[in-house]
Structures are given as C-alpha cells and as structure tokens.
PDB file of C-alpha atoms in Angstrom:
ATOM      1  CA  GLU J 146     139.261  80.890 154.846  1.00 85.00           C
ATOM      2  CA  ALA J 147     138.957  77.551 153.048  1.00 84.00           C
ATOM      3  CA  GLN J 148     139.295  74.783 155.568  1.00 93.00           C
ATOM      4  CA  VAL J 149     138.365  71.340 156.852  1.00 96.00           C
ATOM      5  CA  THR J 150     137.471  71.384 160.522  1.00 97.00           C
ATOM      6  CA  GLN J 151     137.527  68.323 162.761  1.00 97.00           C
ATOM      7  CA  ASN J 152     136.344  68.024 166.329  1.00 97.00           C
ATOM      8  CA  PRO J 153     137.490  67.125 168.821  1.00 97.00           C
ATOM      9  CA  ARG J 154     141.277  67.440 168.356  1.00 97.00           C
ATOM     10  CA  TYR J 155     141.999  65.033 171.237  1.00 97.00           C
ATOM     11  CA  LEU J 156     139.780  62.370 172.784  1.00 97.00           C
ATOM     12  CA  ILE J 157     140.361  59.719 175.395  1.00 97.00           C
ATOM     13  CA  THR J 158     137.523  57.239 175.836  1.00 96.00           C
ATOM     14  CA  VAL J 159     136.780  53.820 177.194  1.00 97.00           C
ATOM     15  CA  THR J 160     136.173  50.600 175.290  1.00 97.00           C
ATOM     16  CA  GLY J 161     132.606  50.287 174.061  1.00 97.00           C
ATOM     17  CA  LYS J 162     131.503  53.882 174.573  1.00 97.00           C
ATOM     18  CA  LYS J 163     130.052  55.195 171.312  1.00 97.00           C
ATOM     19  CA  LEU J 164     131.658  58.344 169.926  1.00 97.00           C
ATOM     20  CA  THR J 165     131.433  60.638 166.928  1.00 98.00           C
ATOM     21  CA  VAL J 166     134.190  62.696 165.352  1.00 98.00           C
ATOM     22  CA  THR J 167     132.795  65.542 163.315  1.00 98.00           C
ATOM     23  CA  CYS J 168     134.187  66.912 160.062  1.00 98.00           C
ATOM     24  CA  SER J 169     133.004  69.970 158.190  1.00 98.00           C
ATOM     25  CA  GLN J 170     134.319  71.701 155.043  1.00 97.00           C
ATOM     26  CA  ASN J 171     133.442  75.117 153.686  1.00 95.00           C
ATOM     27  CA  MET J 172     134.659  74.687 150.080  1.00 93.00           C
ATOM     28  CA  ASN J 173     131.536  73.070 148.589  1.00 93.00           C
ATOM     29  CA  HIS J 174     133.590  69.939 147.848  1.00 92.00           C
ATOM     30  CA  GLU J 175     131.808  66.854 146.601  1.00 91.00           C
ATOM     31  CA  TYR J 176     134.327  64.296 147.791  1.00 91.00           C
ATOM     32  CA  MET J 177     135.086  63.657 151.449  1.00 94.00           C
ATOM     33  CA  SER J 178     136.999  60.895 153.148  1.00 94.00           C
ATOM     34  CA  TRP J 179     138.350  59.646 156.470  1.00 96.00           C
ATOM     35  CA  TYR J 180     141.861  58.308 157.091  1.00 95.00           C
ATOM     36  CA  ARG J 181     143.683  56.862 160.027  1.00 96.00           C
ATOM     37  CA  GLN J 182     147.421  57.249 160.456  1.00 95.00           C
ATOM     38  CA  ASP J 183     149.457  54.791 162.428  1.00 94.00           C
ATOM     39  CA  PRO J 184     153.244  54.549 162.913  1.00 90.00           C
ATOM     40  CA  GLY J 185     154.792  52.288 160.261  1.00 87.00           C
ATOM     41  CA  LEU J 186     151.508  51.936 158.389  1.00 89.00           C
ATOM     42  CA  GLY J 187     151.027  55.388 156.951  1.00 88.00           C
ATOM     43  CA  LEU J 188     147.678  56.861 155.972  1.00 91.00           C
ATOM     44  CA  ARG J 189     144.889  54.374 155.295  1.00 92.00           C
ATOM     45  CA  GLN J 190     141.464  55.273 154.027  1.00 91.00           C
ATOM     46  CA  ILE J 191     138.500  54.228 156.178  1.00 95.00           C
ATOM     47  CA  TYR J 192     135.466  55.494 154.248  1.00 95.00           C
ATOM     48  CA  TYR J 193     134.813  57.966 151.506  1.00 92.00           C
ATOM     49  CA  SER J 194     131.836  59.793 150.050  1.00 93.00           C
ATOM     50  CA  MET J 195     131.448  61.011 146.514  1.00 89.00           C
ATOM     51  CA  ASN J 196     128.403  63.151 147.274  1.00 90.00           C
ATOM     52  CA  VAL J 197     125.439  63.495 149.573  1.00 93.00           C
ATOM     53  CA  GLU J 198     123.974  60.136 150.538  1.00 92.00           C
ATOM     54  CA  VAL J 199     126.755  58.290 148.671  1.00 91.00           C
ATOM     55  CA  THR J 200     129.362  56.531 150.834  1.00 94.00           C
ATOM     56  CA  ASP J 201     131.675  53.603 150.287  1.00 92.00           C
ATOM     57  CA  LYS J 202     134.248  51.578 152.159  1.00 92.00           C
ATOM     58  CA  GLY J 203     137.976  52.299 151.935  1.00 89.00           C
ATOM     59  CA  ASP J 204     140.789  49.959 152.938  1.00 88.00           C
ATOM     60  CA  VAL J 205     140.023  49.654 156.665  1.00 94.00           C
ATOM     61  CA  PRO J 206     136.272  50.192 157.306  1.00 96.00           C
ATOM     62  CA  GLU J 207     135.720  47.597 160.049  1.00 97.00           C
ATOM     63  CA  GLY J 208     134.442  49.127 163.277  1.00 97.00           C
ATOM     64  CA  TYR J 209     133.510  52.461 161.702  1.00 98.00           C
ATOM     65  CA  LYS J 210     130.377  54.081 160.291  1.00 98.00           C
ATOM     66  CA  VAL J 211     129.866  57.292 158.356  1.00 98.00           C
ATOM     67  CA  SER J 212     126.983  59.339 157.031  1.00 96.00           C
ATOM     68  CA  ARG J 213     126.709  62.154 154.492  1.00 97.00           C
ATOM     69  CA  LYS J 214     123.368  63.895 154.927  1.00 97.00           C
ATOM     70  CA  GLU J 215     124.711  67.295 153.980  1.00 96.00           C
ATOM     71  CA  LYS J 216     127.415  68.221 151.527  1.00 95.00           C
ATOM     72  CA  ARG J 217     129.585  70.000 154.074  1.00 97.00           C
ATOM     73  CA  ASN J 218     129.535  67.423 156.898  1.00 98.00           C
ATOM     74  CA  PHE J 219     130.944  63.896 157.099  1.00 98.00           C
ATOM     75  CA  PRO J 220     130.963  62.532 160.633  1.00 98.00           C
ATOM     76  CA  LEU J 221     132.881  59.382 161.634  1.00 98.00           C
ATOM     77  CA  ILE J 222     131.093  57.147 164.101  1.00 98.00           C
ATOM     78  CA  LEU J 223     132.640  54.477 166.297  1.00 98.00           C
ATOM     79  CA  GLU J 224     129.721  52.496 167.660  1.00 96.00           C
ATOM     80  CA  SER J 225     131.807  50.385 170.060  1.00 97.00           C
ATOM     81  CA  PRO J 226     135.403  51.602 170.109  1.00 97.00           C
ATOM     82  CA  SER J 227     138.216  49.156 170.880  1.00 97.00           C
ATOM     83  CA  PRO J 228     141.870  49.799 171.805  1.00 97.00           C
ATOM     84  CA  ASN J 229     143.012  48.886 168.271  1.00 97.00           C
ATOM     85  CA  GLN J 230     141.179  51.990 167.075  1.00 98.00           C
ATOM     86  CA  THR J 231     143.587  54.187 168.971  1.00 98.00           C
ATOM     87  CA  SER J 232     145.060  56.297 166.178  1.00 97.00           C
ATOM     88  CA  LEU J 233     145.378  59.696 164.559  1.00 97.00           C
ATOM     89  CA  TYR J 234     142.395  60.410 162.341  1.00 98.00           C
ATOM     90  CA  PHE J 235     142.162  62.836 159.457  1.00 97.00           C
ATOM     91  CA  CYS J 236     139.207  64.026 157.437  1.00 97.00           C
ATOM     92  CA  ALA J 237     139.854  65.262 153.909  1.00 94.00           C
ATOM     93  CA  SER J 238     137.854  66.853 151.148  1.00 94.00           C
ATOM     94  CA  SER J 239     138.390  67.571 147.473  1.00 90.00           C
ATOM     95  CA  PHE J 240     136.390  69.133 144.644  1.00 86.00           C
ATOM     96  CA  ARG J 241     135.913  65.726 143.078  1.00 76.00           C
ATOM     97  CA  THR J 242     137.371  62.282 143.353  1.00 67.00           C
ATOM     98  CA  GLY J 243     140.624  61.248 141.779  1.00 59.00           C
ATOM     99  CA  ASN J 244     142.714  63.911 140.144  1.00 60.00           C
ATOM    100  CA  THR J 245     142.184  66.895 142.375  1.00 74.00           C
ATOM    101  CA  GLU J 246     144.099  67.723 145.480  1.00 84.00           C
ATOM    102  CA  ALA J 247     142.703  66.860 148.911  1.00 88.00           C
ATOM    103  CA  PHE J 248     142.528  69.325 151.810  1.00 92.00           C
ATOM    104  CA  PHE J 249     143.042  67.747 155.219  1.00 95.00           C
ATOM    105  CA  GLY J 250     141.759  68.651 158.649  1.00 96.00           C
ATOM    106  CA  GLN J 251     143.989  69.187 161.653  1.00 95.00           C
ATOM    107  CA  GLY J 252     143.537  65.647 162.895  1.00 97.00           C
ATOM    108  CA  THR J 253     141.887  63.963 165.860  1.00 98.00           C
ATOM    109  CA  ARG J 254     144.074  61.988 168.211  1.00 97.00           C
ATOM    110  CA  LEU J 255     141.910  59.214 169.680  1.00 98.00           C
ATOM    111  CA  THR J 256     142.938  56.995 172.558  1.00 98.00           C
ATOM    112  CA  VAL J 257     140.690  54.061 173.555  1.00 98.00           C
ATOM    113  CA  VAL J 258     141.506  52.520 176.914  1.00 97.00           C
TER     114      VAL J 258
ATOM    115  CA  GLU V  40     146.924  45.745 144.024  1.00 75.00           C
ATOM    116  CA  ASP V  41     147.957  49.402 143.893  1.00 77.00           C
ATOM    117  CA  GLN V  42     151.115  50.059 145.842  1.00 88.00           C
ATOM    118  CA  VAL V  43     153.279  53.065 146.714  1.00 93.00           C
ATOM    119  CA  THR V  44     156.808  52.718 148.140  1.00 96.00           C
ATOM    120  CA  GLN V  45     158.770  55.734 149.318  1.00 97.00           C
ATOM    121  CA  SER V  46     162.487  55.846 149.966  1.00 97.00           C
ATOM    122  CA  PRO V  47     164.402  56.561 151.998  1.00 97.00           C
ATOM    123  CA  GLU V  48     162.305  56.276 155.181  1.00 96.00           C
ATOM    124  CA  ALA V  49     164.333  59.049 156.767  1.00 97.00           C
ATOM    125  CA  LEU V  50     166.842  61.542 155.383  1.00 98.00           C
ATOM    126  CA  ARG V  51     169.076  63.940 157.242  1.00 98.00           C
ATOM    127  CA  LEU V  52     170.629  66.816 155.272  1.00 97.00           C
ATOM    128  CA  GLN V  53     172.807  69.768 156.068  1.00 97.00           C
ATOM    129  CA  GLU V  54     171.349  73.123 155.166  1.00 97.00           C
ATOM    130  CA  GLY V  55     172.091  73.739 151.482  1.00 97.00           C
ATOM    131  CA  GLU V  56     172.713  70.060 150.681  1.00 97.00           C
ATOM    132  CA  SER V  57     170.441  69.156 147.761  1.00 98.00           C
ATOM    133  CA  SER V  58     168.895  65.676 147.477  1.00 98.00           C
ATOM    134  CA  SER V  59     165.955  63.714 146.116  1.00 98.00           C
ATOM    135  CA  LEU V  60     163.142  61.667 147.578  1.00 98.00           C
ATOM    136  CA  ASN V  61     161.770  58.679 145.632  1.00 98.00           C
ATOM    137  CA  CYS V  62     158.213  57.407 145.220  1.00 98.00           C
ATOM    138  CA  SER V  63     157.810  54.150 143.291  1.00 97.00           C
ATOM    139  CA  TYR V  64     154.338  53.052 142.368  1.00 95.00           C
ATOM    140  CA  THR V  65     152.427  50.203 140.753  1.00 91.00           C
ATOM    141  CA  VAL V  66     148.906  51.099 139.763  1.00 85.00           C
ATOM    142  CA  SER V  67     146.380  49.949 137.179  1.00 81.00           C
ATOM    143  CA  GLY V  68     146.283  53.174 135.211  1.00 83.00           C
ATOM    144  CA  LEU V  69     147.471  56.374 136.866  1.00 86.00           C
ATOM    145  CA  ARG V  70     144.900  59.091 137.331  1.00 86.00           C
ATOM    146  CA  GLY V  71     147.160  61.326 139.317  1.00 90.00           C
ATOM    147  CA  LEU V  72     150.188  61.292 141.611  1.00 94.00           C
ATOM    148  CA  PHE V  73     150.216  63.661 144.570  1.00 94.00           C
ATOM    149  CA  TRP V  74     152.896  64.983 146.870  1.00 97.00           C
ATOM    150  CA  TYR V  75     152.054  66.260 150.333  1.00 96.00           C
ATOM    151  CA  ARG V  76     154.034  67.734 153.184  1.00 97.00           C
ATOM    152  CA  GLN V  77     153.118  66.821 156.759  1.00 97.00           C
ATOM    153  CA  ASP V  78     154.404  68.589 159.871  1.00 96.00           C
ATOM    154  CA  PRO V  79     154.275  66.773 163.220  1.00 91.00           C
ATOM    155  CA  GLY V  80     150.757  66.607 164.647  1.00 86.00           C
ATOM    156  CA  LYS V  81     149.204  68.316 161.602  1.00 92.00           C
ATOM    157  CA  GLY V  82     147.272  67.256 158.557  1.00 95.00           C
ATOM    158  CA  PRO V  83     149.031  66.736 155.228  1.00 95.00           C
ATOM    159  CA  GLU V  84     149.354  69.873 153.100  1.00 95.00           C
ATOM    160  CA  PHE V  85     149.098  69.604 149.323  1.00 93.00           C
ATOM    161  CA  LEU V  86     152.193  70.338 147.274  1.00 96.00           C
ATOM    162  CA  PHE V  87     151.866  68.994 143.716  1.00 93.00           C
ATOM    163  CA  THR V  88     149.800  66.883 141.361  1.00 93.00           C
ATOM    164  CA  LEU V  89     151.402  65.109 138.389  1.00 94.00           C
ATOM    165  CA  TYR V  90     149.313  63.427 135.747  1.00 91.00           C
ATOM    166  CA  SER V  91     151.579  62.002 133.058  1.00 91.00           C
ATOM    167  CA  ALA V  92     155.152  60.798 132.511  1.00 94.00           C
ATOM    168  CA  GLY V  93     157.528  63.632 131.747  1.00 96.00           C
ATOM    169  CA  GLU V  94     155.558  66.209 133.692  1.00 96.00           C
ATOM    170  CA  GLU V  95     157.387  68.476 136.154  1.00 97.00           C
ATOM    171  CA  LYS V  96     156.144  70.943 138.770  1.00 97.00           C
ATOM    172  CA  GLU V  97     158.134  73.410 140.879  1.00 97.00           C
ATOM    173  CA  LYS V  98     157.499  75.383 144.021  1.00 94.00           C
ATOM    174  CA  GLU V  99     160.271  77.339 145.740  1.00 95.00           C
ATOM    175  CA  ARG V 100     163.034  74.795 146.535  1.00 96.00           C
ATOM    176  CA  LEU V 101     160.933  71.799 145.543  1.00 98.00           C
ATOM    177  CA  LYS V 102     160.594  70.165 142.146  1.00 98.00           C
ATOM    178  CA  ALA V 103     158.530  67.054 141.438  1.00 98.00           C
ATOM    179  CA  THR V 104     159.026  64.847 138.373  1.00 98.00           C
ATOM    180  CA  LEU V 105     157.174  61.809 137.092  1.00 97.00           C
ATOM    181  CA  THR V 106     158.071  58.734 135.028  1.00 94.00           C
ATOM    182  CA  LYS V 107     155.923  55.685 134.247  1.00 91.00           C
ATOM    183  CA  LYS V 108     157.122  53.890 137.399  1.00 93.00           C
ATOM    184  CA  GLU V 109     158.251  56.554 139.872  1.00 96.00           C
ATOM    185  CA  SER V 110     158.250  60.126 140.965  1.00 98.00           C
ATOM    186  CA  PHE V 111     161.052  62.174 142.484  1.00 98.00           C
ATOM    187  CA  LEU V 112     160.814  65.146 144.800  1.00 98.00           C
ATOM    188  CA  HIS V 113     164.006  67.151 144.358  1.00 98.00           C
ATOM    189  CA  ILE V 114     164.949  69.533 147.127  1.00 98.00           C
ATOM    190  CA  THR V 115     167.459  72.196 146.146  1.00 98.00           C
ATOM    191  CA  ALA V 116     169.481  73.991 148.839  1.00 97.00           C
ATOM    192  CA  PRO V 117     167.107  72.992 151.642  1.00 97.00           C
ATOM    193  CA  LYS V 118     166.552  75.080 154.758  1.00 97.00           C
ATOM    194  CA  PRO V 119     165.630  73.917 158.258  1.00 97.00           C
ATOM    195  CA  GLU V 120     161.998  74.912 157.644  1.00 97.00           C
ATOM    196  CA  ASP V 121     161.811  72.252 154.953  1.00 97.00           C
ATOM    197  CA  SER V 122     162.027  69.622 157.686  1.00 98.00           C
ATOM    198  CA  ALA V 123     158.823  67.549 157.552  1.00 98.00           C
ATOM    199  CA  THR V 124     157.483  64.223 156.392  1.00 97.00           C
ATOM    200  CA  TYR V 125     156.831  64.117 152.648  1.00 98.00           C
ATOM    201  CA  LEU V 126     154.022  61.859 151.475  1.00 97.00           C
ATOM    202  CA  CYS V 127     153.363  60.480 148.014  1.00 96.00           C
ATOM    203  CA  ALA V 128     149.940  59.195 146.949  1.00 93.00           C
ATOM    204  CA  VAL V 129     148.445  57.769 143.769  1.00 91.00           C
ATOM    205  CA  HIS V 130     144.963  57.500 142.432  1.00 85.00           C
ATOM    206  CA  ALA V 131     144.187  54.747 139.947  1.00 78.00           C
ATOM    207  CA  ALA V 132     142.139  55.258 136.822  1.00 71.00           C
ATOM    208  CA  THR V 133     139.869  52.283 137.563  1.00 69.00           C
ATOM    209  CA  GLY V 134     136.663  53.273 139.272  1.00 58.00           C
ATOM    210  CA  ASN V 135     136.701  55.297 142.487  1.00 60.00           C
ATOM    211  CA  THR V 136     139.465  53.436 144.233  1.00 64.00           C
ATOM    212  CA  PRO V 137     140.906  55.128 147.289  1.00 69.00           C
ATOM    213  CA  LEU V 138     143.913  57.381 147.205  1.00 81.00           C
ATOM    214  CA  VAL V 139     146.815  55.112 148.131  1.00 87.00           C
ATOM    215  CA  PHE V 140     149.522  56.719 150.245  1.00 91.00           C
ATOM    216  CA  GLY V 141     153.124  55.755 150.746  1.00 94.00           C
ATOM    217  CA  LYS V 142     154.504  55.663 154.273  1.00 95.00           C
ATOM    218  CA  GLY V 143     156.449  58.858 153.738  1.00 96.00           C
ATOM    219  CA  THR V 144     160.011  60.132 153.973  1.00 97.00           C
ATOM    220  CA  ARG V 145     160.923  61.970 157.130  1.00 97.00           C
ATOM    221  CA  LEU V 146     163.277  64.825 156.180  1.00 98.00           C
ATOM    222  CA  SER V 147     165.472  66.634 158.690  1.00 98.00           C
ATOM    223  CA  VAL V 148     167.496  69.637 157.570  1.00 98.00           C
ATOM    224  CA  ILE V 149     170.197  70.671 160.003  1.00 97.00           C
ATOM    225  CA  ALA V 150     171.461  74.277 160.168  1.00 95.00           C
TER     226      ALA V 150
END
C-alpha cells in the first residue's frame, strides 16, 4: 500500500531535549516536505527536499533541521525544542515538485512543556 | 507574496442541501491549484488538481472549477460523511516555492 509513515504519532517532551520525528515513503517520490498545522494559521511549510541531499527552507524553518540521505526518508529534527513548537506536524511526499498531488502522513502531535 | 483565502471559514448544511466553497488566490503564475479533504486528527487527502482557467474536475458529489482568480468546490446533495475540513493550495510557477495553503473551510453536514 502506498503510504507516508510518520513516527511517533504523539510526543510530549520537555524544553531543550533534542528529538527527531521520522518520515518514510514507499512511492519512490522525489519531493518530500514537512508542515506544521496550528489553529487559525493553517498548514505552513517548514522544509522541503527536491531529491537526495537537496533541502531548502519553507516558510517557517527556524528551530528545525532536516536531512535527506536516502530517497525514502526525511526526518525532522528539533535540536532544542521550545513550547512555541507545540503543534501538529505532517510529512508529505509527491512524485515531483509543483504540479503533482502530495500524499500526507498521519501526523505527529507534539507537545513541548 | 502568494496568498490563498478560503471562505467561508465554516459551513453547516442539511443533508441534501447543495452549496459551494470558495478559494481565492493571488500567485505569480499558477502551476497548479489543489483541493484536499482533511478529517479531524488525520493528514490531508488529495481530491483534485486544476491547472488552467476553465478546467473542471468531478468526483462523486464534488466538483471543482477554476478561474483566473478563484476556485470553487461545489458539493451537490451532501451527506454526513462529507463533513470535513476542505483545504485549497496553490503552487506558483516561479522556482520551487512552497505549496501555499489556505486555512480551510470546515464543513458540517447534518442528517
């Protein structure tokens, strides 16, 4: 089954404790991206990657890191999480950038206390 | 700056009561306009892509249309299972700019 898998689904952590949210897709998609979704603000892109070893900032990259060492994986790293990073996070992938539909993961609800 | 505005923010319909959701956009060259459906606590699910003014796409009770400034998602004779948040997003033709999402329309269909 074609899918984008994120882990964990739920995470509660403390300020400053480094964490990684994993994302994996099994569709051989070139393009992957991370979004956060907040009430009243909608979906905002954090980082995206057009292919292996190619990443770029989206609208709200501050406080986040990503890497793309393999085509299928695109982890999101929070080196020193803060409470304002409490949010619902989605990973997405598509065959290529732009005019092809994106497939989204199930989401990761992160709470930073 | 690329912008997407969806209206209304929320819409409550009786089962069978047809209506339309609006997505207005300003973008420097449209590469594609996308409609997604999102159920509570889940990731957005792709519905349609529209590329040029005049284009229409249909799927069951949903029909999406596109003009040079806006898109409509028409819902004909909705059922309770159509209740969800509907998201509109655009991708600009310039470079690899991010997909810009609207804030969504939360649709409730009452039996």
